[in-house]
PDB file of C-alpha atoms in Angstrom:
ATOM      1  CA  MET X   1      19.209 -17.199   6.486  1.00  0.00           C
ATOM      2  CA  ILE X   2      17.446 -15.825   3.421  1.00  0.00           C
ATOM      3  CA  ASN X   3      14.234 -17.619   4.406  1.00  0.00           C
ATOM      4  CA  LEU X   4      14.393 -15.994   7.832  1.00  0.00           C
ATOM      5  CA  PHE X   5      14.867 -12.542   6.282  1.00  0.00           C
ATOM      6  CA  SER X   6      12.008 -13.281   3.873  1.00  0.00           C
ATOM      7  CA  ASP X   7       9.742 -14.238   6.771  1.00  0.00           C
ATOM      8  CA  LEU X   8      10.750 -11.070   8.601  1.00  0.00           C
ATOM      9  CA  LEU X   9       9.889  -8.899   5.586  1.00  0.00           C
ATOM     10  CA  MET X  10       6.502 -10.566   5.203  1.00  0.00           C
ATOM     11  CA  LEU X  11       5.798 -10.107   8.913  1.00  0.00           C
ATOM     12  CA  VAL X  12       6.713  -6.416   8.682  1.00  0.00           C
ATOM     13  CA  GLY X  13       4.323  -6.127   5.720  1.00  0.00           C
ATOM     14  CA  VAL X  14       1.462  -7.580   7.748  1.00  0.00           C
ATOM     15  CA  VAL X  15       2.304  -5.183  10.595  1.00  0.00           C
ATOM     16  CA  PHE X  16       2.059  -2.281   8.120  1.00  0.00           C
ATOM     17  CA  TRP X  17      -1.364  -3.541   7.032  1.00  0.00           C
ATOM     18  CA  PHE X  18      -2.678  -3.592  10.600  1.00  0.00           C
ATOM     19  CA  TRP X  19      -0.953  -0.311  11.448  1.00  0.00           C
ATOM     20  CA  GLY X  20      -2.994   1.422   8.733  1.00  0.00           C
ATOM     21  CA  THR X  21      -6.227  -0.359   9.609  1.00  0.00           C
ATOM     22  CA  PHE X  22      -6.454   0.470  13.316  1.00  0.00           C
ATOM     23  CA  PRO X  23      -6.738   4.288  12.919  1.00  0.00           C
ATOM     24  CA  LEU X  24      -9.916   3.822  10.849  1.00  0.00           C
ATOM     25  CA  VAL X  25     -11.930   3.830  14.076  1.00  0.00           C
ATOM     26  CA  GLY X  26     -10.607   7.278  15.080  1.00  0.00           C
ATOM     27  CA  ASP X  27     -12.336  10.664  14.919  1.00  0.00           C
ATOM     28  CA  ARG X  28     -10.359  12.156  12.028  1.00  0.00           C
ATOM     29  CA  SER X  29     -11.778  12.969   8.604  1.00  0.00           C
ATOM     30  CA  VAL X  30     -12.497  10.222   6.116  1.00  0.00           C
ATOM     31  CA  LEU X  31      -9.832  11.454   3.693  1.00  0.00           C
ATOM     32  CA  PHE X  32      -7.178  11.473   6.422  1.00  0.00           C
ATOM     33  CA  LYS X  33      -8.109   7.911   7.351  1.00  0.00           C
ATOM     34  CA  LEU X  34      -8.056   6.754   3.735  1.00  0.00           C
ATOM     35  CA  HIS X  35      -4.684   8.396   3.134  1.00  0.00           C
ATOM     36  CA  GLY X  36      -3.123   6.621   6.095  1.00  0.00           C
ATOM     37  CA  LEU X  37      -4.725   3.353   5.060  1.00  0.00           C
ATOM     38  CA  SER X  38      -3.549   3.578   1.460  1.00  0.00           C
ATOM     39  CA  VAL X  39       0.028   4.499   2.398  1.00  0.00           C
ATOM     40  CA  SER X  40       0.393   1.717   4.938  1.00  0.00           C
ATOM     41  CA  ASP X  41      -1.285  -0.836   2.668  1.00  0.00           C
ATOM     42  CA  THR X  42       1.043   0.101  -0.178  1.00  0.00           C
ATOM     43  CA  LEU X  43       4.126  -0.200   2.023  1.00  0.00           C
ATOM     44  CA  GLY X  44       2.876  -3.430   3.559  1.00  0.00           C
ATOM     45  CA  SER X  45       2.041  -5.019   0.227  1.00  0.00           C
ATOM     46  CA  MET X  46       5.365  -3.995  -1.298  1.00  0.00           C
ATOM     47  CA  THR X  47       7.255  -5.344   1.717  1.00  0.00           C
ATOM     48  CA  ILE X  48       5.414  -8.663   1.447  1.00  0.00           C
ATOM     49  CA  VAL X  49       6.234  -8.865  -2.266  1.00  0.00           C
ATOM     50  CA  PHE X  50       9.918  -8.162  -1.490  1.00  0.00           C
ATOM     51  CA  GLY X  51       9.790 -11.030   1.005  1.00  0.00           C
ATOM     52  CA  LEU X  52       8.309 -13.271  -1.674  1.00  0.00           C
ATOM     53  CA  LEU X  53      11.016 -12.121  -4.076  1.00  0.00           C
ATOM     54  CA  LEU X  54      13.657 -13.441  -1.691  1.00  0.00           C
ATOM     55  CA  ARG X  55      11.797 -16.710  -1.208  1.00  0.00           C
ATOM     56  CA  ILE X  56      10.917 -17.364  -4.884  1.00  0.00           C
ATOM     57  CA  PRO X  57      13.645 -15.672  -6.975  1.00  0.00           C
ATOM     58  CA  SER X  58      12.635 -17.574 -10.122  1.00  0.00           C
ATOM     59  CA  GLU X  59       9.424 -15.507 -10.269  1.00  0.00           C
ATOM     60  CA  TRP X  60      11.217 -12.142 -10.202  1.00  0.00           C
ATOM     61  CA  PRO X  61       9.605 -10.690 -13.375  1.00  0.00           C
ATOM     62  CA  LEU X  62       6.093 -11.129 -11.998  1.00  0.00           C
ATOM     63  CA  LEU X  63       7.027  -9.912  -8.538  1.00  0.00           C
ATOM     64  CA  ILE X  64       8.778  -6.801  -9.892  1.00  0.00           C
ATOM     65  CA  LEU X  65       5.683  -6.137 -12.018  1.00  0.00           C
ATOM     66  CA  ALA X  66       3.556  -6.475  -8.882  1.00  0.00           C
ATOM     67  CA  ILE X  67       5.733  -3.956  -7.022  1.00  0.00           C
ATOM     68  CA  ILE X  68       5.576  -1.453  -9.882  1.00  0.00           C
ATOM     69  CA  SER X  69       1.815  -1.926 -10.226  1.00  0.00           C
ATOM     70  CA  LEU X  70       1.286  -1.369  -6.513  1.00  0.00           C
ATOM     71  CA  ALA X  71       3.338   1.812  -6.559  1.00  0.00           C
ATOM     72  CA  ILE X  72       1.631   3.271  -9.631  1.00  0.00           C
ATOM     73  CA  TRP X  73      -1.982   2.254  -9.044  1.00  0.00           C
ATOM     74  CA  ASN X  74      -2.134   3.175  -5.371  1.00  0.00           C
ATOM     75  CA  THR X  75      -0.628   6.589  -6.108  1.00  0.00           C
ATOM     76  CA  VAL X  76      -2.949   7.269  -9.047  1.00  0.00           C
ATOM     77  CA  LEU X  77      -6.043   6.147  -7.163  1.00  0.00           C
ATOM     78  CA  GLY X  78      -5.079   8.380  -4.238  1.00  0.00           C
ATOM     79  CA  TYR X  79      -4.945  11.390  -6.543  1.00  0.00           C
ATOM     80  CA  VAL X  80      -8.272  10.440  -8.139  1.00  0.00           C
ATOM     81  CA  LEU X  81      -9.886  10.144  -4.718  1.00  0.00           C
ATOM     82  CA  ALA X  82      -8.519  13.529  -3.655  1.00  0.00           C
ATOM     83  CA  TYR X  83      -9.659  15.184  -6.891  1.00  0.00           C
ATOM     84  CA  CYS X  84     -13.153  13.718  -6.744  1.00  0.00           C
ATOM     85  CA  SER X  85     -13.629  14.758  -3.138  1.00  0.00           C
ATOM     86  CA  SER X  86     -12.421  18.341  -3.543  1.00  0.00           C
ATOM     87  CA  SER X  87     -15.035  21.092  -3.663  1.00  0.00           C
ATOM     88  CA  GLU X  88     -13.220  22.900  -6.501  1.00  0.00           C
ATOM     89  CA  GLY X  89     -13.867  20.028  -8.898  1.00  0.00           C
ATOM     90  CA  ASP X  90     -17.653  20.508  -8.517  1.00  0.00           C
ATOM     91  CA  ASP X  91     -17.523  24.073  -9.879  1.00  0.00           C
ATOM     92  CA  GLU X  92     -15.688  23.086 -13.061  1.00  0.00           C
ATOM     93  CA  ARG X  93     -18.225  20.499 -14.214  1.00  0.00           C
TER      94      ARG X  93
END
C-alpha cells in the first residue's frame, strides 16, 4: 500500500513538472513563464522526493535535506531573477 502511494506521489510530481513546462510556449512575458515554471518544478520535485521518502525511509536525512534545499534555493533564485530583471535595480548601480 505504501509503495502504491509512493508511486502516486512520484506520478503527481511528474505531472507538476509537465504542467509548468507546457505554458512556456504561450504569449505571456518571460518572467511570468519562468515564475510558473519554477513554482511547478519546485512542487513537482518536492512531491517526487516525498514519494522517495516513503519508498526508501532509511535515507530520510538526505531526502529531508533535499526537500529543504529545493524550498530554499528555488525561492532565493526566484527573488534574484526578479531583482536582476527589474528596471529599478539599474538606476542604483
